[in-house]
CSV table of C-alpha atoms (C1' of nucleotides) in Angstrom, one decimal:
chain,number,residue,atom,x,y,z
A,29,MET,CA,-25.6,11.6,-26.3
A,30,GLN,CA,-22.0,13.0,-27.8
A,31,ILE,CA,-18.7,12.3,-26.4
A,32,GLY,CA,-18.2,15.7,-25.4
A,33,GLN,CA,-21.2,15.8,-23.2
A,34,LEU,CA,-21.9,12.8,-21.5
A,35,ALA,CA,-18.4,14.1,-20.0
A,36,THR,CA,-19.7,17.4,-19.1
A,37,LEU,CA,-23.1,15.7,-18.0
A,38,ALA,CA,-20.6,13.1,-15.2
A,39,GLY,CA,-18.0,15.6,-15.1
A,40,VAL,CA,-15.1,14.2,-16.7
A,41,ASN,CA,-13.1,14.4,-19.1
A,42,ILE,CA,-13.1,13.1,-22.6
A,43,GLN,CA,-10.1,11.2,-23.1
A,44,THR,CA,-10.8,9.8,-20.0
A,45,LEU,CA,-14.4,8.3,-21.3
A,46,ARG,CA,-11.9,6.7,-24.2
A,47,TYR,CA,-9.9,5.5,-22.2
A,48,TYR,CA,-12.8,4.0,-19.9
A,49,GLU,CA,-13.9,2.4,-22.8
A,50,ARG,CA,-9.7,0.9,-24.0
A,51,GLN,CA,-10.0,-0.6,-20.5
A,52,GLY,CA,-13.6,-2.2,-20.9
A,53,LEU,CA,-15.2,-0.3,-18.3
A,54,LEU,CA,-17.7,1.3,-20.8
A,55,PRO,CA,-19.7,-0.4,-22.7
A,56,GLU,CA,-18.6,0.2,-26.9
A,57,PRO,CA,-21.7,2.8,-27.8
A,58,ASP,CA,-22.9,2.6,-30.9
A,59,ARG,CA,-21.7,4.9,-33.5
A,60,ARG,CA,-22.3,7.0,-36.3
A,61,ALA,CA,-21.7,6.1,-39.6
A,62,SER,CA,-19.3,8.5,-39.5
A,63,GLY,CA,-17.5,6.8,-36.5
A,64,TYR,CA,-19.2,9.2,-33.4
A,65,ARG,CA,-19.8,7.5,-30.6
A,66,GLU,CA,-23.8,7.4,-29.7
A,67,TYR,CA,-24.4,7.3,-25.7
A,68,GLU,CA,-27.8,6.0,-24.0
A,69,PRO,CA,-28.4,8.6,-20.9
A,70,GLU,CA,-28.2,5.8,-18.1
A,71,THR,CA,-24.0,6.2,-19.7
A,72,VAL,CA,-23.7,8.9,-17.3
A,73,ALA,CA,-25.2,7.0,-13.8
A,74,LEU,CA,-22.0,4.2,-15.0
A,75,VAL,CA,-19.6,6.9,-15.5
A,76,ARG,CA,-20.7,8.8,-12.3
A,77,PHE,CA,-20.6,5.5,-10.2
A,78,VAL,CA,-16.6,4.6,-11.5
A,79,LYS,CA,-15.7,7.6,-10.2
A,80,ARG,CA,-17.6,7.8,-7.3
A,81,ALA,CA,-16.0,3.9,-6.5
A,82,GLN,CA,-12.4,5.5,-7.0
A,83,GLU,CA,-13.4,8.2,-4.0
A,84,LEU,CA,-14.0,4.5,-2.1
A,85,GLY,CA,-10.5,2.8,-2.7
A,86,PHE,CA,-11.8,0.8,-5.7
A,87,THR,CA,-9.4,0.1,-8.8
A,88,LEU,CA,-10.9,0.1,-11.7
A,89,ARG,CA,-10.3,-3.3,-12.6
A,90,GLU,CA,-11.6,-3.8,-9.5
A,91,ILE,CA,-14.9,-1.0,-10.4
A,92,GLY,CA,-15.1,-3.6,-14.0
A,93,GLU,CA,-15.8,-6.5,-11.3
A,94,LEU,CA,-18.8,-4.3,-9.4
A,95,ILE,CA,-20.1,-3.5,-12.9
A,96,SER,CA,-20.2,-6.7,-13.7
A,97,LEU,CA,-22.5,-8.1,-10.8
A,98,ARG,CA,-24.6,-5.7,-12.6
A,99,ASP,CA,-24.9,-7.6,-15.9
A,100,ASN,CA,-25.4,-11.0,-14.5
A,101,ASP,CA,-27.7,-13.9,-16.6
A,102,SER,CA,-28.9,-16.5,-14.8
A,103,VAL,CA,-26.5,-18.8,-15.6
A,104,ARG,CA,-23.7,-16.6,-13.6
A,105,ARG,CA,-25.9,-16.3,-10.9
A,106,PRO,CA,-23.9,-18.5,-7.9
A,107,GLU,CA,-20.9,-16.9,-9.8
A,108,VAL,CA,-22.0,-13.5,-8.9
A,109,ARG,CA,-23.3,-14.4,-5.5
A,110,ALA,CA,-19.6,-15.7,-4.8
A,111,LEU,CA,-18.3,-12.2,-5.9
A,112,ALA,CA,-20.7,-10.0,-4.2
A,113,ALA,CA,-20.6,-11.6,-1.1
A,114,ALA,CA,-16.7,-11.4,-1.3
A,115,LYS,CA,-17.5,-7.2,-2.3
A,116,ILE,CA,-19.0,-7.2,1.0
A,117,GLU,CA,-16.4,-8.3,3.0
A,118,ASP,CA,-14.3,-5.4,1.2
A,119,VAL,CA,-16.7,-3.1,1.7
A,120,GLU,CA,-17.3,-4.2,5.9
A,121,ARG,CA,-13.7,-3.9,6.1
A,122,LYS,CA,-13.3,-0.3,4.7
A,123,ILE,CA,-15.9,0.9,6.5
A,124,ARG,CA,-14.4,-0.6,10.1
A,125,GLY,CA,-11.0,0.8,8.9
A,126,LEU,CA,-12.9,4.4,8.3
A,127,SER,CA,-15.0,4.1,11.7
A,128,ALA,CA,-12.0,3.6,13.8
A,129,MET,CA,-10.1,6.5,11.8
A,130,ARG,CA,-13.4,8.9,12.5
A,131,THR,CA,-13.6,7.5,16.2
A,132,ALA,CA,-9.5,9.1,16.3
A,133,LEU,CA,-10.7,12.1,14.7
A,134,ARG,CA,-13.1,13.0,17.0
A,135,GLY,CA,-11.3,12.7,19.9
A,136,LEU,CA,-8.4,15.1,18.7
A,137,VAL,CA,-11.0,17.9,17.9
A,138,ASP,CA,-12.4,16.6,21.6
A,139,ALA,CA,-10.3,16.9,23.1
A,140,CYS,CA,-7.1,17.3,22.1
A,141,SER,CA,-5.8,13.7,24.0
A,142,CYS,CA,-3.0,13.7,21.8
A,143,GLY,CA,-0.1,15.4,23.1
A,144,ASN,CA,3.1,16.2,22.4
A,145,GLY,CA,5.2,13.2,22.9
A,146,MET,CA,5.6,10.5,20.3
A,147,SER,CA,3.9,8.5,22.5
A,148,ALA,CA,0.6,6.1,21.8
A,149,CYS,CA,-1.5,7.9,19.8
A,150,PRO,CA,-5.3,7.4,18.7
A,151,ILE,CA,-5.3,8.3,15.0
A,152,ILE,CA,-1.5,5.7,14.5
A,153,GLU,CA,-3.7,2.8,16.5
A,154,ALA,CA,-6.8,3.2,15.7
A,155,LEU,CA,-6.2,2.3,12.0
A,156,ASP,CA,-3.4,-1.5,13.6
A,157,GLU,CA,-5.4,-4.0,12.8
A,158,PRO,CA,-5.7,-6.8,14.9
A,159,ARG,CA,-3.1,-9.9,13.9
A,160,ALA,CA,-3.7,-12.9,15.3
A,161,ASN,CA,-3.0,-13.8,19.0
A,162,GLN,CA,-3.8,-10.3,19.8
A,163,VAL,CA,-6.7,-8.5,21.3
A,164,ARG,CA,-8.0,-5.4,20.7
A,165,ALA,CA,-10.9,-4.8,22.8
A,166,HIS,CA,-12.3,-1.3,21.0
A,167,ALA,CA,-12.4,-2.6,17.5
A,168,ALA,CA,-15.2,-1.4,15.7
A,169,SER,CA,-18.3,-3.3,14.0
A,170,VAL,CA,-19.7,-2.3,11.3
A,171,PRO,CA,-23.0,-0.9,12.2
A,172,ASP,CA,-26.0,-1.8,10.4
B,1,MET,CA,16.0,-2.0,14.1
B,2,GLN,CA,17.3,-1.8,10.8
B,3,ILE,CA,15.4,-0.8,7.4
B,4,GLY,CA,14.8,-5.1,6.8
B,5,GLN,CA,13.7,-5.9,9.9
B,6,LEU,CA,11.2,-3.0,10.1
B,7,ALA,CA,10.2,-4.1,6.5
B,8,THR,CA,9.6,-7.4,7.3
B,9,LEU,CA,7.3,-6.2,10.2
B,10,ALA,CA,5.2,-3.9,8.4
B,11,GLY,CA,4.8,-5.7,5.2
B,12,VAL,CA,6.5,-3.7,2.8
B,13,ASN,CA,9.4,-3.0,1.1
B,14,ILE,CA,12.6,-1.5,1.6
B,15,GLN,CA,12.7,0.7,-0.7
B,16,THR,CA,8.8,2.1,0.3
B,17,LEU,CA,10.3,3.2,3.1
B,18,ARG,CA,12.8,5.1,1.5
B,19,TYR,CA,10.9,6.5,-0.2
B,20,TYR,CA,8.2,7.7,2.7
B,21,GLU,CA,11.5,9.2,3.9
B,22,ARG,CA,11.7,11.2,1.1
B,23,GLN,CA,7.6,12.0,0.9
B,24,GLY,CA,8.3,13.2,4.7
B,25,LEU,CA,6.0,10.6,5.6
B,26,LEU,CA,8.2,8.6,7.9
B,27,PRO,CA,10.8,10.9,10.5
B,28,GLU,CA,14.4,11.2,9.3
B,29,PRO,CA,15.4,7.4,12.4
B,30,ASP,CA,18.7,8.2,13.2
B,31,ARG,CA,21.7,7.0,12.3
B,32,ARG,CA,25.3,5.1,13.1
B,33,ALA,CA,27.9,5.5,12.6
B,34,SER,CA,28.1,3.2,9.6
B,35,GLY,CA,24.6,5.0,7.7
B,36,TYR,CA,22.5,2.7,8.8
B,37,ARG,CA,19.0,3.8,9.6
B,38,GLU,CA,17.9,2.4,12.9
B,39,TYR,CA,14.7,3.1,13.5
B,40,GLU,CA,12.1,2.8,16.2
B,41,PRO,CA,9.9,-0.4,17.8
B,42,GLU,CA,6.9,2.5,17.0
B,43,THR,CA,7.6,3.0,13.8
B,44,VAL,CA,6.1,-0.2,12.9
B,45,ALA,CA,2.9,0.6,13.4
B,46,LEU,CA,3.4,4.6,11.6
B,47,VAL,CA,3.6,1.8,8.8
B,48,ARG,CA,1.0,0.1,9.3
B,49,PHE,CA,-1.3,3.2,9.6
B,50,VAL,CA,0.2,4.1,5.7
B,51,LYS,CA,-0.8,1.3,3.8
B,52,ARG,CA,-4.7,0.9,5.7
B,53,ALA,CA,-5.4,4.4,5.1
B,54,GLN,CA,-4.2,4.1,1.0
B,55,GLU,CA,-6.5,1.7,1.7
B,56,LEU,CA,-9.3,2.9,2.3
B,57,GLY,CA,-8.8,5.5,-0.8
B,58,PHE,CA,-6.5,8.2,1.5
B,59,THR,CA,-4.0,9.7,-1.1
B,60,LEU,CA,-0.3,9.8,0.6
B,61,ARG,CA,-0.2,13.2,0.8
B,62,GLU,CA,-2.9,13.3,3.1
B,63,ILE,CA,-1.4,10.8,5.4
B,64,GLY,CA,0.8,13.0,5.9
B,65,GLU,CA,-2.0,15.1,7.0
B,66,LEU,CA,-2.9,12.7,9.5
B,67,ILE,CA,-0.6,12.1,10.6
B,68,SER,CA,0.5,15.3,11.7
B,69,LEU,CA,-2.2,16.4,13.1
B,70,ARG,CA,-0.4,13.8,16.1
B,71,ASP,CA,2.2,15.4,16.7
B,72,ASN,CA,0.2,18.8,17.2
B,73,ASP,CA,1.4,21.2,19.7
B,74,SER,CA,-0.5,23.4,21.9
B,75,VAL,CA,0.7,26.6,19.9
B,76,ARG,CA,-1.3,24.8,16.7
B,77,ARG,CA,-4.4,23.3,18.3
B,78,PRO,CA,-6.9,25.4,16.9
B,79,GLU,CA,-5.8,25.0,13.5
B,80,VAL,CA,-5.7,20.8,14.6
B,81,ARG,CA,-8.9,21.1,15.5
B,82,ALA,CA,-9.6,22.5,11.9
B,83,LEU,CA,-8.2,20.4,9.3
B,84,ALA,CA,-9.7,17.5,11.7
B,85,ALA,CA,-13.4,18.4,11.4
B,86,ALA,CA,-12.2,18.3,7.5
B,87,LYS,CA,-11.5,15.0,7.6
B,88,ILE,CA,-14.6,13.8,9.5
B,89,GLU,CA,-16.2,15.1,7.2
B,90,ASP,CA,-14.1,12.9,4.4
B,91,VAL,CA,-14.2,10.2,6.1
B,92,GLU,CA,-18.2,10.7,6.5
B,93,ARG,CA,-18.8,10.6,3.5
B,94,LYS,CA,-16.3,7.9,2.2
B,95,ILE,CA,-18.5,6.0,5.2
B,96,ARG,CA,-21.9,6.6,3.1
B,97,GLY,CA,-21.2,5.7,0.0
B,98,LEU,CA,-19.4,2.8,1.0
B,99,SER,CA,-22.9,1.9,3.2
B,100,ALA,CA,-25.1,2.5,0.2
B,101,MET,CA,-22.9,0.2,-2.0
B,102,ARG,CA,-22.8,-2.2,0.5
B,103,THR,CA,-26.9,-2.3,0.6
B,104,ALA,CA,-26.4,-3.1,-3.4
B,105,LEU,CA,-24.3,-6.0,-2.9
B,106,ARG,CA,-26.1,-7.8,0.0
B,107,GLY,CA,-29.3,-6.9,-2.9
B,108,LEU,CA,-27.9,-9.3,-5.6
B,109,VAL,CA,-26.5,-11.8,-3.0
B,110,ASP,CA,-30.3,-12.2,-1.5
B,111,ALA,CA,-32.4,-11.8,-4.6
B,112,CYS,CA,-30.1,-10.9,-7.6
B,113,SER,CA,-32.7,-8.3,-7.9
B,114,CYS,CA,-31.0,-6.8,-10.0
B,115,GLY,CA,-32.1,-8.9,-13.5
B,116,ASN,CA,-30.9,-9.8,-17.7
B,117,GLY,CA,-32.3,-6.0,-18.8
B,118,MET,CA,-29.9,-2.3,-18.9
B,119,SER,CA,-32.4,-1.0,-16.8
B,120,ALA,CA,-32.1,0.9,-13.2
B,121,CYS,CA,-29.7,-1.4,-11.7
B,122,PRO,CA,-29.0,-1.0,-7.4
B,123,ILE,CA,-25.0,-0.5,-7.6
B,124,ILE,CA,-25.2,1.6,-10.5
B,125,GLU,CA,-27.2,3.3,-8.4
B,126,ALA,CA,-26.4,3.0,-5.4
B,127,LEU,CA,-23.5,5.2,-5.3
B,128,ASP,CA,-24.9,8.2,-7.7
B,129,GLU,CA,-24.9,11.3,-5.1
B,130,PRO,CA,-28.0,13.1,-4.8
B,131,ARG,CA,-27.7,16.7,-6.7
B,132,ALA,CA,-29.4,20.0,-5.9
B,133,ASN,CA,-33.4,19.5,-6.6
B,134,GLN,CA,-33.1,16.0,-6.5
B,135,VAL,CA,-34.4,13.8,-3.1
B,136,ARG,CA,-33.7,10.4,-2.8
B,137,ALA,CA,-35.4,8.7,0.0
B,138,HIS,CA,-32.9,6.3,1.1
B,139,ALA,CA,-30.4,8.0,1.7
B,140,ALA,CA,-27.8,6.6,4.0
B,141,SER,CA,-26.9,7.9,7.5
B,142,VAL,CA,-23.6,7.4,8.8
B,143,PRO,CA,-24.1,5.1,11.5
B,144,ASP,CA,-22.2,6.6,14.8
C,12,DC,C1',-19.4,26.3,-49.3
C,13,DT,C1',-16.7,28.0,-45.0
C,14,DT,C1',-16.2,28.4,-40.9
C,15,DG,C1',-16.3,26.5,-35.9
C,16,DA,C1',-17.4,24.0,-32.9
C,17,DC,C1',-17.2,19.6,-32.9
C,18,DT,C1',-15.7,13.9,-32.9
C,19,DC,C1',-12.0,10.2,-34.6
C,20,DT,C1',-7.5,8.0,-33.5
C,21,DA,C1',-2.9,7.3,-32.7
C,22,DT,C1',1.2,8.9,-29.9
C,23,DA,C1',3.2,11.2,-26.3
C,24,DC,C1',3.3,12.7,-21.8
C,25,DC,C1',2.5,12.9,-17.0
C,26,DT,C1',1.7,12.5,-11.6
C,27,DA,C1',1.3,8.7,-7.9
C,28,DG,C1',3.4,4.9,-5.9
C,29,DG,C1',6.3,2.7,-5.9
C,30,DT,C1',10.4,-1.3,-7.5
C,31,DA,C1',14.6,-3.3,-9.4
C,32,DT,C1',19.6,-2.7,-10.3
C,33,DA,C1',24.3,-0.6,-10.1
C,34,DG,C1',28.1,0.2,-7.8
C,35,DG,C1',29.9,0.6,-3.0
C,36,DG,C1',30.2,0.2,2.0
C,37,DT,C1',29.2,-2.8,6.3
C,38,DT,C1',28.7,-6.4,10.4
C,39,DG,C1',29.4,-9.9,12.2
C,40,DA,C1',29.7,-15.2,12.3
C,41,DT,C1',34.0,-18.9,10.8
D,29,DA,C1',39.9,-11.8,6.8
D,30,DT,C1',36.6,-13.5,4.6
D,31,DC,C1',32.3,-14.1,2.9
D,32,DA,C1',27.2,-13.8,3.0
D,33,DA,C1',23.8,-11.0,4.1
D,34,DC,C1',22.9,-6.5,5.1
D,35,DC,C1',23.0,-1.5,4.1
D,36,DC,C1',24.0,2.5,1.5
D,37,DT,C1',22.8,6.7,-2.7
D,38,DA,C1',22.1,7.5,-7.2
D,39,DT,C1',19.3,6.1,-10.8
D,40,DA,C1',16.5,3.7,-13.7
D,41,DC,C1',12.1,1.4,-14.8
D,42,DC,C1',7.1,-0.3,-14.1
D,43,DT,C1',1.7,0.7,-13.6
D,44,DA,C1',-2.5,2.8,-12.6
D,45,DG,C1',-5.1,6.0,-14.0
D,46,DG,C1',-5.1,9.7,-16.8
D,47,DT,C1',-4.6,14.1,-19.7
D,48,DA,C1',-2.2,16.5,-23.9
D,49,DT,C1',-1.5,16.9,-29.3
D,50,DA,C1',-1.1,16.0,-34.1
D,51,DG,C1',-2.9,15.3,-37.5
D,52,DA,C1',-7.5,14.1,-40.1
D,53,DG,C1',-13.0,14.0,-40.6
D,54,DT,C1',-18.0,16.0,-39.7
D,55,DC,C1',-22.1,18.4,-38.8
D,56,DA,C1',-25.1,22.7,-38.7
D,57,DA,C1',-25.3,27.5,-38.9
D,58,DG,C1',-25.2,31.9,-42.2
DNA sequence: CTTGACTCTATACCTAGGTATAGGGTTGAT
DNA sequence: ATCAACCCTATACCTAGGTATAGAGTCAAG
């Protein structure tokens, strides 16, 4: 598959693919004698993964780390497990934050409880993470 | 409260606060005769909200919209409800994506099922959203 | 064997979201 | 009344993540 087709299928622009390659997110593809890049069909899923992960708030650097988790050989396995565990923490923190925001937004839709004053507002409060020596009864838990 | 104190309490830099003000994310604070900005204590929560929402993948423009939901007067209420409903959609899509990624990461930690080949990898697959005419049995649902 | 659609590299440019610096005024403690 | 530690505006600069352009080569159909 040529770069133009990959770009179309993955919904990105050709320059973006070359940019990802320079950033080490995409492996260097095979080249024809002419220098044209030749991609494998799996690359489509990889590029879509990158775009999706970006929408979820990961930087390209972090996405690179996620991708590298895939390519683990048995030698680096403990390292990979540790990195994956750390990423799970990140992901769960994000889910908690989003759940809290969803709850607040629902309150707004259902009851418009957030009145006309500047007073305590569920939306702003929603993301006010617990800090040390504060107890917050309504902290959202990460659902299974 | 002066800008330096706000910056310290909210964990951002002073220039960032002035930048947010220019972008319309923070209301223009009162000024002393000297021109010094005087903030209310609530502003700390507002700024922290901005930072947290950013980590969750919202742009400053979107965050501005979220904040504006707070300041609804009864006139604009239907509009506010519609916008809030749309934001809930966004948030739920993000939660689904993150849940899928968490599942994949757990698989990696628990079993290291993702072997040494380039073959189908749970991490990459995890975020491969269903497109028309594809059925994906394991699509994550948004938990309540 | 030419023509149109594709690709290559290199370089420049763009937006978002800041961060730093220059040049100057304010405040409050000593 | 001075001095450090603050604040002001304006402007320049920076990184991430692209997007566009120039100038040149490649490929397949007619």
